[in-house]
Short mmCIF file of C-alpha atoms in Angstrom, two decimals:
data_model
loop_
_atom_site.label_atom_id
_atom_site.label_comp_id
_atom_site.label_asym_id
_atom_site.label_seq_id
_atom_site.Cartn_x
_atom_site.Cartn_y
_atom_site.Cartn_z
CA MET O 1 0.00 0.00 0.00
CA GLY O 2 1.37 3.42 -0.94
CA SER O 3 2.08 6.01 1.67
CA ALA O 4 -0.62 8.29 0.24
CA GLN O 5 -3.24 5.58 0.71
CA ARG O 6 -1.91 4.74 4.16
CA LEU O 7 -2.04 8.38 5.19
CA LYS O 8 -5.64 8.81 4.14
CA GLY O 9 -7.53 10.24 7.08
CA HIS O 10 -4.32 11.07 8.95
CA LEU O 11 -2.94 13.87 6.82
CA ASP O 12 -4.89 16.64 8.56
CA PRO O 13 -3.39 16.09 12.05
CA LEU O 14 0.07 15.72 10.52
CA VAL O 15 -0.32 19.09 8.80
CA LEU O 16 -1.58 20.62 12.04
CA ALA O 17 1.42 19.20 13.89
CA ILE O 18 3.82 20.73 11.38
CA LEU O 19 2.11 24.12 11.63
CA GLU O 20 2.34 23.94 15.41
CA ASP O 21 6.01 24.86 15.09
CA GLY O 22 5.19 28.04 13.21
CA PRO O 23 3.57 29.39 10.09
CA THR O 24 4.74 28.05 6.76
CA HIS O 25 3.62 27.64 3.15
CA GLY O 26 2.49 24.52 1.32
CA TYR O 27 5.89 23.59 -0.05
CA GLY O 28 7.43 24.02 3.39
CA ILE O 29 4.83 21.69 4.89
CA ILE O 30 5.46 18.91 2.39
CA GLU O 31 9.23 19.25 2.87
CA GLU O 32 8.85 19.09 6.64
CA LEU O 33 6.54 16.09 6.37
CA ARG O 34 9.14 14.29 4.28
CA ARG O 35 11.93 15.26 6.66
CA ARG O 36 10.11 14.23 9.85
CA SER O 37 9.00 10.93 8.35
CA ARG O 38 12.58 10.33 7.15
CA GLY O 39 11.32 9.99 3.62
CA GLU O 40 8.72 7.35 4.53
CA PHE O 41 5.75 9.58 3.67
CA ASP O 42 6.59 10.45 0.10
CA LEU O 43 3.04 11.32 -0.95
CA PRO O 44 2.05 13.35 -4.03
CA GLU O 45 2.91 16.89 -3.05
CA GLY O 46 -0.37 18.29 -4.35
CA THR O 47 -2.41 16.41 -1.75
CA VAL O 48 -1.33 18.86 0.95
CA TYR O 49 -3.34 21.70 -0.63
CA PRO O 50 -6.83 20.13 -0.44
CA ALA O 51 -5.94 19.28 3.16
CA LEU O 52 -4.94 22.89 3.88
CA HIS O 53 -8.11 24.24 2.26
CA ARG O 54 -10.17 21.73 4.22
CA LEU O 55 -8.51 22.79 7.48
CA GLU O 56 -9.03 26.43 6.65
CA ARG O 57 -12.73 25.87 6.00
CA ALA O 58 -12.92 24.20 9.40
CA ALA O 59 -11.19 27.28 10.89
CA LEU O 60 -8.32 25.15 12.18
CA VAL O 61 -5.78 27.15 10.16
CA THR O 62 -5.73 30.60 8.61
CA SER O 63 -3.75 31.86 5.65
CA THR O 64 -2.22 35.18 4.72
CA HIS O 65 0.10 36.44 2.01
CA GLU O 66 3.64 36.99 3.28
CA MET O 67 7.07 37.44 1.78
CA VAL O 68 9.05 34.21 2.11
CA GLY O 69 12.59 34.14 0.71
CA GLY O 70 11.89 37.31 -1.21
CA ARG O 71 8.76 35.89 -2.82
CA ASP O 72 5.11 36.45 -2.06
CA ARG O 73 3.65 33.23 -0.67
CA ARG O 74 0.42 32.13 0.97
CA VAL O 75 1.44 31.16 4.48
CA TYR O 76 -0.69 29.02 6.82
CA ARG O 77 -0.76 29.26 10.57
CA LEU O 78 -2.55 27.32 13.30
CA THR O 79 -5.58 28.85 15.01
CA ARG O 80 -6.55 28.30 18.62
CA GLY O 81 -9.16 25.81 17.42
CA GLY O 82 -6.45 24.08 15.41
CA ARG O 83 -4.30 23.64 18.53
CA ALA O 84 -7.24 22.17 20.41
CA ALA O 85 -8.05 19.83 17.52
CA LEU O 86 -4.42 18.72 17.36
CA ALA O 87 -4.37 17.97 21.08
CA GLU O 88 -7.54 15.94 20.70
CA ARG O 89 -6.17 13.97 17.75
CA ARG O 90 -2.97 13.27 19.68
CA THR O 91 -4.94 11.79 22.56
CA ASP O 92 -7.08 9.72 20.18
CA TRP O 93 -4.05 8.47 18.30
CA ASP O 94 -2.18 7.58 21.46
CA ARG O 95 -5.08 5.49 22.69
CA PHE O 96 -5.58 3.85 19.29
CA ALA O 97 -1.88 3.09 18.74
CA SER O 98 -1.48 1.67 22.26
CA THR O 99 -4.45 -0.62 21.77
CA VAL O 100 -3.32 -1.85 18.36
CA SER O 101 0.21 -2.40 19.67
CA LEU O 102 -1.21 -4.34 22.58
CA ILE O 103 -3.15 -6.64 20.28
CA LEU O 104 -0.33 -7.07 17.81
CA GLY O 105 2.12 -7.75 20.60
CA VAL O 106 4.33 -4.88 19.54
CA LYS O 107 6.08 -2.70 22.06
CA PRO O 108 4.98 0.90 21.57
CA ALA O 109 7.83 3.11 20.36
CA MET J 1 5.64 22.52 -18.51
CA ILE J 2 4.29 24.24 -15.39
CA ASP J 3 1.81 26.19 -17.50
CA ARG J 4 0.68 23.01 -19.20
CA TYR J 5 0.08 21.39 -15.82
CA LEU J 6 -1.82 24.44 -14.59
CA ASN J 7 -3.97 24.43 -17.73
CA GLU J 8 -4.80 20.78 -17.21
CA LEU J 9 -5.61 21.37 -13.55
CA GLY J 10 -7.76 24.36 -14.46
CA SER J 11 -9.70 22.32 -17.01
CA HIS J 12 -10.62 19.78 -14.32
CA LEU J 13 -11.49 22.29 -11.60
CA ARG J 14 -15.17 23.01 -11.12
CA VAL J 15 -14.86 25.77 -8.56
CA GLY J 16 -15.63 29.47 -8.52
CA GLY J 17 -13.39 32.16 -9.98
CA ARG J 18 -11.65 33.34 -6.81
CA ARG J 19 -11.09 29.85 -5.46
CA ARG J 20 -9.78 28.71 -8.85
CA ALA J 21 -7.36 31.63 -9.01
CA ARG J 22 -6.12 30.89 -5.51
CA ILE J 23 -5.60 27.19 -6.19
CA LEU J 24 -3.74 27.83 -9.43
CA GLU J 25 -1.61 30.50 -7.77
CA GLU J 26 -0.64 28.20 -4.91
CA VAL J 27 0.16 25.33 -7.24
CA ARG J 28 2.23 27.63 -9.46
CA ASP J 29 4.20 28.91 -6.46
CA HIS J 30 4.72 25.39 -5.20
CA LEU J 31 6.01 24.13 -8.56
CA HIS J 32 8.35 27.11 -8.92
CA ASP J 33 9.72 26.43 -5.42
CA ALA J 34 10.12 22.75 -6.19
CA VAL J 35 11.98 23.49 -9.44
CA ALA J 36 14.23 26.05 -7.76
CA ASP J 37 14.96 23.59 -4.96
CA ARG J 38 15.96 20.88 -7.41
CA GLU J 39 18.06 23.25 -9.47
CA SER J 40 19.90 24.33 -6.31
CA ARG J 41 20.82 20.66 -5.86
CA GLY J 42 22.44 20.59 -9.29
CA ILE J 43 19.62 19.06 -11.31
CA ASP J 44 19.26 20.57 -14.78
CA ARG J 45 16.15 22.68 -15.42
CA GLU J 46 14.36 20.30 -17.78
CA ARG J 47 14.74 17.39 -15.39
CA ALA J 48 13.82 19.59 -12.41
CA LEU J 49 10.60 20.64 -14.16
CA GLN J 50 9.69 17.04 -14.98
CA ASP J 51 10.42 15.86 -11.44
CA ALA J 52 8.51 18.72 -9.81
CA VAL J 53 5.37 18.15 -11.90
CA SER J 54 5.59 14.40 -11.47
CA ALA J 55 6.01 14.70 -7.68
CA PHE J 56 3.01 17.01 -7.45
CA GLY J 57 0.65 14.25 -8.61
CA PRO J 58 -1.95 13.90 -11.38
CA ALA J 59 -3.91 17.10 -12.02
CA ASP J 60 -7.26 15.34 -12.37
CA ARG J 61 -6.96 13.56 -9.01
CA LEU J 62 -6.04 16.82 -7.31
CA ALA J 63 -8.96 18.67 -8.91
CA VAL J 64 -11.37 16.00 -7.72
CA GLN J 65 -10.51 16.76 -4.10
CA PHE J 66 -11.06 20.49 -4.51
CA ASN J 67 -14.29 19.92 -6.45
CA ALA J 68 -15.71 17.71 -3.71
CA GLN J 69 -15.04 20.41 -1.11
CA VAL J 70 -16.70 23.11 -3.18
CA ALA J 71 -19.69 20.90 -3.95
CA THR J 72 -20.10 20.26 -0.23
CA VAL J 73 -20.22 23.99 0.47
CA SER J 74 -22.81 24.36 -2.31
CA MET J 75 -24.78 21.47 -0.85
CA ARG J 76 -25.04 23.35 2.45
CA ARG J 77 -26.63 26.33 0.71
CA ILE J 78 -29.57 24.32 -0.62
CA PRO J 79 -31.64 24.07 2.59
CA PHE J 80 -31.12 27.79 3.21
CA ILE J 81 -32.33 28.61 -0.30
CA ALA J 82 -35.31 26.31 0.22
CA VAL J 83 -36.22 27.82 3.61
CA THR J 84 -35.88 31.37 2.31
CA ALA J 85 -38.05 30.56 -0.69
CA GLY J 86 -40.62 28.81 1.51
CA VAL J 87 -40.86 31.78 3.85
CA THR J 88 -41.16 34.17 0.92
CA VAL J 89 -43.83 32.10 -0.83
CA VAL J 90 -45.88 31.92 2.37
CA GLY J 91 -45.23 35.64 2.94
CA GLY J 92 -46.43 36.40 -0.58
CA PHE J 93 -49.57 34.40 0.08
CA LEU J 94 -50.24 36.25 3.32
CA LEU J 95 -49.68 39.51 1.48
CA ALA J 96 -52.12 38.45 -1.20
CA VAL J 97 -54.87 37.42 1.19
CA THR J 98 -54.90 40.83 2.79
CA THR J 99 -57.07 41.62 -0.22
CA PRO J 100 -60.48 42.44 1.21
CA SER J 101 -62.13 39.83 -0.91
CA ARG J 102 -64.07 37.80 1.56
CA ARG J 103 -67.20 39.87 1.59
CA ALA J 104 -67.21 40.09 -2.17
CA PHE J 105 -66.32 36.45 -2.62
CA PRO J 106 -68.74 35.01 -5.20
CA ALA J 107 -70.15 31.54 -4.66
CA SER J 108 -69.48 30.60 -8.26
CA ALA J 109 -65.73 30.86 -7.72
CA ARG J 110 -65.70 28.79 -4.53
CA VAL J 111 -64.99 25.40 -6.13
CA GLY J 112 -62.11 26.72 -8.18
CA VAL J 113 -60.62 28.54 -5.22
CA GLN J 114 -60.87 25.49 -2.98
CA ALA J 115 -59.31 23.24 -5.63
CA SER J 116 -56.46 25.72 -6.04
CA PHE J 117 -55.97 25.79 -2.29
CA LEU J 118 -55.85 22.00 -2.18
CA VAL J 119 -53.16 21.92 -4.88
CA ALA J 120 -51.22 24.62 -3.04
CA VAL J 121 -51.36 22.78 0.29
CA LEU J 122 -50.21 19.52 -1.30
CA GLY J 123 -47.36 21.34 -3.04
CA LEU J 124 -46.36 22.96 0.23
CA GLN J 125 -46.33 19.59 1.98
CA VAL J 126 -44.12 18.08 -0.69
CA ALA J 127 -41.81 21.09 -0.40
CA PHE J 128 -41.71 20.75 3.37
CA VAL J 129 -40.84 17.05 3.32
CA ALA J 130 -38.18 17.47 0.63
CA GLY J 131 -36.73 20.55 2.32
CA ALA J 132 -36.60 18.77 5.66
CA ARG J 133 -34.89 15.82 4.00
CA ALA J 134 -32.25 18.08 2.49
CA ALA J 135 -31.77 19.95 5.77
CA SER J 136 -31.43 16.74 7.75
CA LEU J 137 -28.75 15.38 5.45
CA VAL J 138 -26.86 18.65 5.34
CA ALA J 139 -26.96 18.85 9.15
CA SER J 140 -25.56 15.34 9.43
CA HIS J 141 -22.62 16.42 7.26
CA TRP J 142 -22.12 19.76 8.91
CA ARG J 143 -18.63 18.84 10.08
CA SER J 144 -17.62 16.98 6.93
CA PRO J 145 -15.37 19.04 4.68
CA ALA J 146 -16.25 16.84 1.70
CA ALA J 147 -19.58 15.03 1.88
CA PRO J 148 -19.97 11.77 -0.06
CA THR J 149 -21.08 12.07 -3.67
CA GLN J 150 -24.36 10.25 -3.14
CA ASP J 151 -25.32 12.56 -0.30
CA ARG J 152 -24.56 15.69 -2.29
CA ASP J 153 -26.63 14.29 -5.12
CA LEU J 154 -29.48 13.45 -2.78
CA VAL J 155 -29.52 16.91 -1.20
CA HIS J 156 -29.54 18.47 -4.64
CA ARG J 157 -32.42 16.27 -5.73
CA ALA J 158 -34.38 16.97 -2.54
CA GLY J 159 -33.78 20.68 -3.05
CA ALA J 160 -35.10 20.47 -6.61
CA ILE J 161 -38.22 18.62 -5.40
CA CYS J 162 -38.67 21.24 -2.68
CA ALA J 163 -38.45 24.07 -5.22
CA SER J 164 -40.95 22.24 -7.44
CA GLY J 165 -43.32 21.82 -4.49
CA LEU J 166 -43.02 25.51 -3.72
CA GLY J 167 -43.73 26.23 -7.38
CA VAL J 168 -46.91 24.15 -7.21
CA ALA J 169 -47.91 25.92 -3.98
CA ALA J 170 -47.24 29.31 -5.55
CA VAL J 171 -49.25 28.46 -8.65
CA GLY J 172 -52.11 27.05 -6.57
CA TRP J 173 -52.31 30.05 -4.29
CA THR J 174 -51.87 32.44 -7.18
CA SER J 175 -54.78 30.77 -8.98
CA ALA J 176 -56.92 31.06 -5.87
CA VAL J 177 -56.02 34.72 -5.44
CA LEU J 178 -56.54 35.54 -9.09
CA LEU J 179 -59.90 33.75 -9.16
CA THR J 180 -60.91 35.95 -6.27
CA LEU J 181 -59.44 39.16 -7.67
CA HIS J 182 -61.05 38.49 -11.00
CA ARG J 183 -64.44 38.83 -9.37
CA LEU J 184 -63.66 42.06 -7.61
CA ALA J 185 -64.60 45.38 -9.09
CA HIS J 186 -61.36 46.95 -7.82
CA PRO J 187 -58.52 44.44 -7.55
CA HIS J 188 -56.32 45.13 -4.57
CA ALA J 189 -52.68 45.95 -5.41
CA LEU J 190 -51.41 43.82 -2.53
CA GLY J 191 -53.15 40.79 -3.98
CA VAL J 192 -51.30 41.22 -7.26
CA ALA J 193 -48.02 41.92 -5.49
CA GLY J 194 -48.42 38.79 -3.36
CA THR J 195 -48.86 36.59 -6.41
CA VAL J 196 -45.77 38.08 -8.04
CA VAL J 197 -43.74 37.49 -4.87
CA MET J 198 -44.88 33.86 -4.67
CA ILE J 199 -44.11 32.99 -8.29
CA ALA J 200 -40.82 34.91 -8.29
CA SER J 201 -39.64 33.23 -5.06
CA ALA J 202 -40.36 29.72 -6.26
CA ALA J 203 -38.74 30.38 -9.63
CA THR J 204 -35.66 31.96 -8.04
CA ALA J 205 -35.25 29.02 -5.68
CA ALA J 206 -35.49 26.57 -8.58
CA VAL J 207 -32.85 28.45 -10.56
CA LEU J 208 -30.48 28.88 -7.59
CA ILE J 209 -30.73 25.23 -6.58
CA ALA J 210 -30.19 24.08 -10.16
CA ARG J 211 -27.05 26.22 -10.34
CA GLN J 212 -25.43 24.69 -7.26
CA PRO J 213 -22.70 22.33 -8.50
CA VAL J 214 -23.01 18.71 -7.42
CA ASN J 215 -19.76 17.53 -9.05
CA PRO J 216 -21.03 13.95 -9.08
CA ASP J 217 -17.77 12.45 -10.32
CA ASP J 218 -15.79 13.76 -7.39
CA GLU J 219 -15.66 11.50 -4.39
CA GLY J 220 -16.14 12.90 -0.96
CA ASP J 221 -15.16 11.52 2.38
CA ALA J 222 -16.53 8.00 2.79
CA SER J 223 -16.23 8.24 6.56
CA PRO J 224 -17.45 11.72 7.35
CA GLU J 225 -17.09 13.38 10.70
CA ARG J 226 -19.92 12.72 13.08
CA ALA J 227 -22.21 15.71 13.57
CA GLY J 228 -23.53 14.72 17.00
CA VAL J 229 -26.93 16.16 17.76
CA LEU J 230 -27.25 17.42 14.19
CA GLU J 231 -27.71 13.82 13.10
CA VAL J 232 -31.07 13.60 14.85
CA GLY J 233 -32.94 13.95 11.54
CA GLU J 234 -31.02 11.03 10.05
CA HIS J 235 -31.79 8.94 13.12
CA LEU J 236 -35.50 9.70 12.77
CA ILE J 237 -35.41 8.76 9.10
CA GLY J 238 -33.59 5.56 9.99
CA ALA J 239 -36.34 4.76 12.51
CA ALA J 240 -39.00 5.51 9.88
CA LYS J 241 -37.30 3.16 7.46
CA ARG J 242 -37.21 0.38 9.98
CA ARG J 243 -40.91 0.79 10.77
CA PRO J 244 -42.52 2.42 7.73
CA ALA J 245 -46.18 1.62 8.45
CA PRO J 246 -46.30 2.99 12.03
CA SER J 247 -44.27 6.00 10.89
CA CYS J 248 -46.76 6.81 8.13
CA ALA J 249 -49.63 6.41 10.59
CA ALA J 250 -47.88 8.70 13.10
CA VAL J 251 -47.27 11.37 10.49
CA ALA J 252 -50.87 11.15 9.29
CA THR J 253 -52.14 11.44 12.87
CA LEU J 254 -49.94 14.42 13.55
CA GLY J 255 -51.15 15.96 10.31
CA ALA J 256 -54.83 15.55 11.15
CA PRO J 257 -55.11 18.53 13.53
CA ALA J 258 -53.47 20.64 10.88
CA ALA J 259 -56.10 19.45 8.44
CA MET J 260 -59.00 20.31 10.69
CA PRO J 261 -59.11 24.02 9.98
CA HIS J 262 -59.64 23.15 6.33
CA ALA J 263 -62.95 21.59 7.18
CA GLU J 264 -64.03 24.85 8.77
CA THR J 265 -67.03 23.20 10.33
CA SER J 266 -66.59 20.22 12.64
CA VAL J 267 -64.30 17.36 13.62
CA ILE J 268 -66.38 14.94 11.55
CA ALA J 269 -65.99 17.14 8.52
CA ALA J 270 -62.24 17.10 9.13
CA VAL J 271 -62.07 13.31 8.80
CA PRO J 272 -61.91 13.33 4.99
CA TRP J 273 -59.11 15.87 5.23
CA GLY J 274 -57.27 13.71 7.76
CA LEU J 275 -57.67 10.66 5.54
CA GLY J 276 -56.53 12.75 2.61
CA GLN J 277 -53.44 13.77 4.54
CA ALA J 278 -52.69 10.16 5.41
CA ALA J 279 -53.17 9.09 1.81
CA ALA J 280 -50.93 11.93 0.68
CA VAL J 281 -48.19 10.89 3.11
CA VAL J 282 -48.34 7.23 2.10
CA THR J 283 -48.51 8.08 -1.60
CA GLY J 284 -45.61 10.48 -1.21
CA VAL J 285 -43.48 7.89 0.54
CA VAL J 286 -44.32 5.24 -2.07
CA SER J 287 -43.86 7.39 -5.15
CA ALA J 288 -41.14 9.83 -4.15
CA GLY J 289 -39.42 7.76 -1.49
CA ALA J 290 -36.63 6.56 -3.73
CA LEU J 291 -35.97 10.06 -4.97
CA LEU J 292 -35.70 11.37 -1.45
CA GLY J 293 -33.64 8.46 -0.18
CA SER J 294 -36.27 7.57 2.35
CA ARG J 295 -37.27 4.22 1.05
CA THR J 296 -34.17 2.45 -0.03
CA GLY J 297 -34.00 0.09 2.89
CA CYS J 298 -30.45 -0.20 4.05
CA VAL J 299 -29.37 1.54 0.90
CA GLY J 300 -29.80 5.02 2.07
CA SER J 301 -29.27 7.63 4.59
CA GLY J 302 -29.89 7.50 8.24
CA PRO J 303 -27.86 6.03 11.03
CA ARG J 304 -25.17 3.60 10.04
CA SER J 305 -26.40 0.33 8.72
CA ARG J 306 -25.12 -2.81 10.38
CA SER J 307 -24.39 -6.20 9.02
CA PRO J 308 -26.37 -9.11 10.43
CA GLU J 309 -23.29 -10.06 12.40
CA GLY J 310 -22.91 -6.57 13.69
CA ASN J 311 -19.70 -6.26 11.73
CA SER J 312 -18.99 -2.67 10.89
CA HIS J 313 -15.57 -3.05 9.39
CA GLY J 314 -14.34 -3.49 5.86
CA TRP J 315 -15.96 -5.82 3.40
CA SER J 316 -14.32 -7.37 0.41
CA PHE J 317 -15.45 -6.31 -3.01
CA GLY J 318 -13.62 -8.03 -5.82
CA SER J 319 -10.09 -6.86 -5.59
CA SER J 320 -11.05 -3.76 -3.62
CA ARG J 321 -11.31 -3.50 0.10
CA ILE J 322 -14.03 -1.28 1.43
CA ASP J 323 -13.08 0.02 4.80
CA GLY J 324 -15.68 0.84 7.33
CA GLY J 325 -13.52 3.59 8.69
CA SER J 326 -12.55 4.10 12.27
CA ARG J 327 -15.11 4.99 14.94
CA ASP J 328 -17.10 1.81 14.46
CA ARG J 329 -19.08 2.78 11.43
CA VAL J 330 -19.65 1.68 7.88
CA PRO J 331 -19.91 3.80 4.78
CA ARG J 332 -23.42 4.94 4.11
CA VAL J 333 -24.90 3.95 0.83
CA ARG J 334 -27.63 5.73 -1.00
CA PHE J 335 -29.62 5.33 -4.10
CA VAL J 336 -27.04 4.36 -6.66
CA ARG J 337 -27.53 6.65 -9.55
CA ARG J 338 -25.49 5.12 -12.27
CA SER J 339 -25.25 1.45 -11.66
CA ARG J 340 -24.21 -0.62 -14.57
CA VAL J 341 -27.68 -2.06 -14.74
CA GLY J 342 -29.38 1.29 -15.00
CA VAL J 343 -30.70 3.75 -12.51
CA GLY J 344 -31.21 2.32 -9.07
CA PRO J 345 -29.43 0.18 -6.51
CA ALA J 346 -27.87 -3.04 -7.61
CA VAL J 347 -26.44 -6.12 -6.01
CA VAL J 348 -22.91 -6.75 -7.19
CA ASP J 349 -21.27 -10.08 -6.60
CA GLU J 350 -17.57 -10.58 -6.13
CA GLY J 351 -17.15 -11.26 -9.81
CA GLY J 352 -18.45 -7.78 -10.53
CA ASN J 353 -21.75 -8.99 -11.98
CA ALA J 354 -24.53 -6.58 -11.14
CA ALA J 355 -28.25 -7.23 -10.80
CA PRO J 356 -30.89 -4.60 -10.14
CA VAL J 357 -32.50 -4.50 -6.74
CA ARG J 358 -36.15 -4.00 -6.00
CA SER J 359 -35.76 -1.41 -3.35
CA ASP J 360 -39.39 -1.79 -2.27
CA ARG J 361 -38.58 -5.32 -1.16
CA LEU J 362 -35.61 -4.29 0.91
CA LEU J 363 -38.00 -3.42 3.68
CA SER J 364 -39.86 -6.70 3.46
CA ARG J 365 -40.25 -7.94 6.98
CA ASP J 366 -40.50 -11.63 6.20
CA ALA J 367 -37.64 -11.73 3.73
CA ARG J 368 -34.62 -13.65 4.88
CA ARG J 369 -31.97 -11.08 5.54
CA VAL J 370 -28.65 -11.74 3.91
CA PRO J 371 -25.57 -9.58 3.55
CA VAL J 372 -25.20 -8.21 0.05
CA VAL J 373 -22.95 -5.67 -1.54
CA VAL J 374 -24.46 -2.86 -3.49
CA GLY J 375 -22.70 -0.54 -5.82
CA HIS J 376 -21.65 -0.12 -9.36
CA ALA J 377 -18.54 -0.60 -11.35
CA ARG J 378 -16.85 2.67 -10.52
CA ARG J 379 -17.97 3.23 -7.00
CA PRO J 380 -18.68 0.08 -5.04
CA ALA J 381 -20.66 0.64 -1.93
CA LEU J 382 -22.15 -1.41 0.82
CA LEU J 383 -25.49 -2.82 1.69
CA LEU J 384 -25.19 -4.74 4.88
CA GLU J 385 -28.71 -6.00 5.16
CA GLY J 386 -30.79 -7.09 2.26
CA CYS J 387 -32.93 -9.97 1.21
CA GLU J 388 -32.76 -12.60 -1.45
CA SER J 389 -36.12 -11.66 -2.91
CA CYS J 390 -35.04 -8.08 -3.46
CA VAL J 391 -33.02 -9.18 -6.46
CA ARG J 392 -35.21 -9.01 -9.53
#
């Protein structure tokens, strides 16, 4: 199964987690996602934009035009609601991963 | 090469002007960054362009995701358009009946006026049911950024039926008002204005709803976010589907007091109206049920269907795996619009052979319930409870 398929449903919290460290643009998010996953999540780069638009509609992120590296870019930043949603997803994931690890007999990382 | 990609993406996008411009601008910026990044690592420009476009992913698949989001936003507008139009049509009627016609009301026009009223009331009831159906489904997807295709389609269809019902109500009331005005020596201006408001509102609603994009080829989220209390309408519809006869009787009973004023005389005189209401409800459910997604058995909206074993996880479909999603739920399946066997739900076996389903038998109480898979070639979906006899 490709990483894009495997990430389906999980991309939004990953994007929120990356934006938690500070505002960035779409290309920066995909680069950071690749770096943090050590190249494991090599998904089509375009998929990050529908996710960002979806998160913006849900008021979990906002976007503004800013100069980045001398160029005008749309930059996304986390909202207060986005931070709360991220905290909730972390708790959910922790519980889910612990349970699956328990059943599979795998020691949680 | 970037421009070619942007042109292809633009040709697949079915979103409004500002959103389109923003998407294309972001994609252009991203591709320029990606090319510059690769060039800084010593890759020649031609190769950097090819790699950047290739890494971005197919334009059509990307457009589909944006289209589904936009269609979901459009879907949410439909109940608001319907409610606004309903209020305006009723407002137009109230405006029209301020005409001081009662004293001058000629007996010869009474039958025509009453018949027009009857048509108007039936149209209004159809509009109310369809509008409520659309509102219920939209509410259940309030937190979903991209509602499933079938649900968007269903809301659109319910909205169109609602606008049609309002049109019938507007025409009926207008006829009644005009029949009355016709007999007056000095037609009241408010009466004429009311009829114009009614007709214009219904027509505007029909046009606005027809213009909302459904983007039927663009998949939404198969496991949408739960909407909590906003799903109450879907739960009620699910209950009505499980017990259709008592539900119809309950609706008819609740409708009877509303019918009584029509009789204008006594409770006994209201009985035919009550029976008429009940007949209208049952007829509406039988004839328009499939269109409104209220009579498709397990194929349809409402709370999540369950398999006979209570299994709510993925089911196999040919080479595809259909995941039930997390949170203990299964994908919801609605009236399948373009099955390979024509319009309507279909049972599809693991070999991909499809057979049409008689949706009216899906609710058969005595039928032996068996798990079946419903869907069509492009978009397999689930039916977790069905019956052998529902296959034609």
